[in-house]
Short mmCIF file of C-alpha atoms in Angstrom, two decimals:
data_model
loop_
_atom_site.label_atom_id
_atom_site.label_comp_id
_atom_site.label_asym_id
_atom_site.label_seq_id
_atom_site.Cartn_x
_atom_site.Cartn_y
_atom_site.Cartn_z
CA MET Z 1451 11.54 -15.12 3.34
CA ILE Z 1452 11.46 -16.19 7.45
CA ILE Z 1453 14.42 -12.21 8.53
CA GLN Z 1454 11.41 -9.96 6.05
CA GLY Z 1455 8.36 -11.52 8.77
CA LEU Z 1456 10.27 -11.42 11.39
CA LEU Z 1457 12.38 -8.18 10.32
CA ILE Z 1458 8.32 -6.13 9.11
CA ILE Z 1459 6.97 -7.13 12.94
CA PHE Z 1460 9.58 -5.29 14.86
CA PHE Z 1461 8.93 -2.16 12.47
CA VAL Z 1462 5.92 -2.16 13.66
CA PHE Z 1463 5.92 -3.36 17.15
CA ALA Z 1464 8.17 -0.41 17.14
CA ALA Z 1465 6.51 2.25 15.77
CA PHE Z 1466 3.98 1.75 18.12
CA LYS Z 1467 6.26 2.08 19.74
CA VAL Z 1468 6.85 5.42 19.17
CA VAL Z 1469 3.53 6.45 19.38
CA GLY Z 1470 3.45 5.00 22.78
CA ARG Z 1471 6.10 7.60 23.80
CA PHE Z 1472 4.97 10.61 22.30
CA ARG Z 1473 1.06 9.59 24.63
CA ALA Z 1474 3.15 9.22 27.16
CA GLY Z 1475 4.55 12.44 26.52
CA ASP Z 1476 7.94 11.62 26.08
CA LEU Z 1477 8.59 12.55 22.25
CA THR Z 1478 7.30 16.15 20.65
CA ARG Z 1479 5.31 15.96 17.55
CA SER Z 1480 7.37 15.62 14.93
CA GLY Z 1481 10.37 13.38 16.61
CA MET Z 1482 6.31 10.80 16.04
CA ILE Z 1483 6.51 11.83 12.46
CA LEU Z 1484 10.78 11.57 12.14
CA TRP Z 1485 10.44 7.54 13.75
CA LEU Z 1486 7.73 6.42 11.88
CA ILE Z 1487 8.87 8.12 8.69
CA PHE Z 1488 12.14 5.67 9.92
CA TRP Z 1489 10.79 1.98 10.35
CA ILE Z 1490 8.07 2.50 7.26
CA LEU Z 1491 10.93 2.73 5.06
CA ALA Z 1492 12.35 1.11 6.93
CA GLY Z 1493 10.18 -1.38 6.40
CA VAL Z 1494 9.11 -1.33 2.69
CA ILE Z 1495 12.93 -1.63 2.08
CA VAL Z 1496 13.40 -4.02 3.06
CA ALA Z 1497 9.56 -5.44 1.92
CA LYS Z 1498 11.36 -5.04 -1.43
CA PRO Z 1499 15.17 -4.39 -1.08
CA ASP Z 1500 15.14 -3.25 -5.41
CA SER Z 1501 13.84 -0.33 -4.43
CA THR Z 1502 16.83 1.00 -3.23
CA PHE Z 1503 18.69 0.44 -7.34
CA TYR Z 1504 15.29 3.14 -8.00
CA PHE Z 1505 16.09 5.92 -5.56
CA ALA Z 1506 19.75 5.36 -5.68
CA HIS Z 1507 18.57 5.57 -9.19
CA LEU Z 1508 17.08 8.86 -9.35
CA VAL Z 1509 20.71 10.77 -7.45
CA GLY Z 1510 22.84 9.73 -9.56
CA ILE Z 1511 24.62 6.19 -7.36
CA GLY Z 1512 25.12 3.75 -9.06
CA ARG Z 1513 24.47 1.01 -6.61
CA GLY Z 1514 21.07 0.52 -3.54
CA VAL Z 1515 23.22 -0.57 -1.48
CA ASP Z 1516 25.97 2.41 -1.66
CA LEU Z 1517 22.47 5.20 -0.77
CA VAL Z 1518 21.46 3.04 2.18
CA VAL Z 1519 25.11 3.77 3.64
CA TYR Z 1520 25.88 7.59 2.28
CA VAL Z 1521 22.51 8.48 4.46
CA SER Z 1522 22.99 6.13 7.18
CA ILE Z 1523 26.32 8.84 7.68
#
């Protein structure tokens, strides 16, 4: 889908911005790693939406979207 491609492009751009902020000294190494993990996970969720269903069942949650909501809270 087009929206998946656009979102992945945005996530890649965001990851580059995170690295740029780290190089400029605005972000610590642990902060950079945390943000990179976030953007990579967001990309995986957009590219493979069924992955949330798999991880939700691993932790005992019925639906993938519920897992995303619980984690975001």
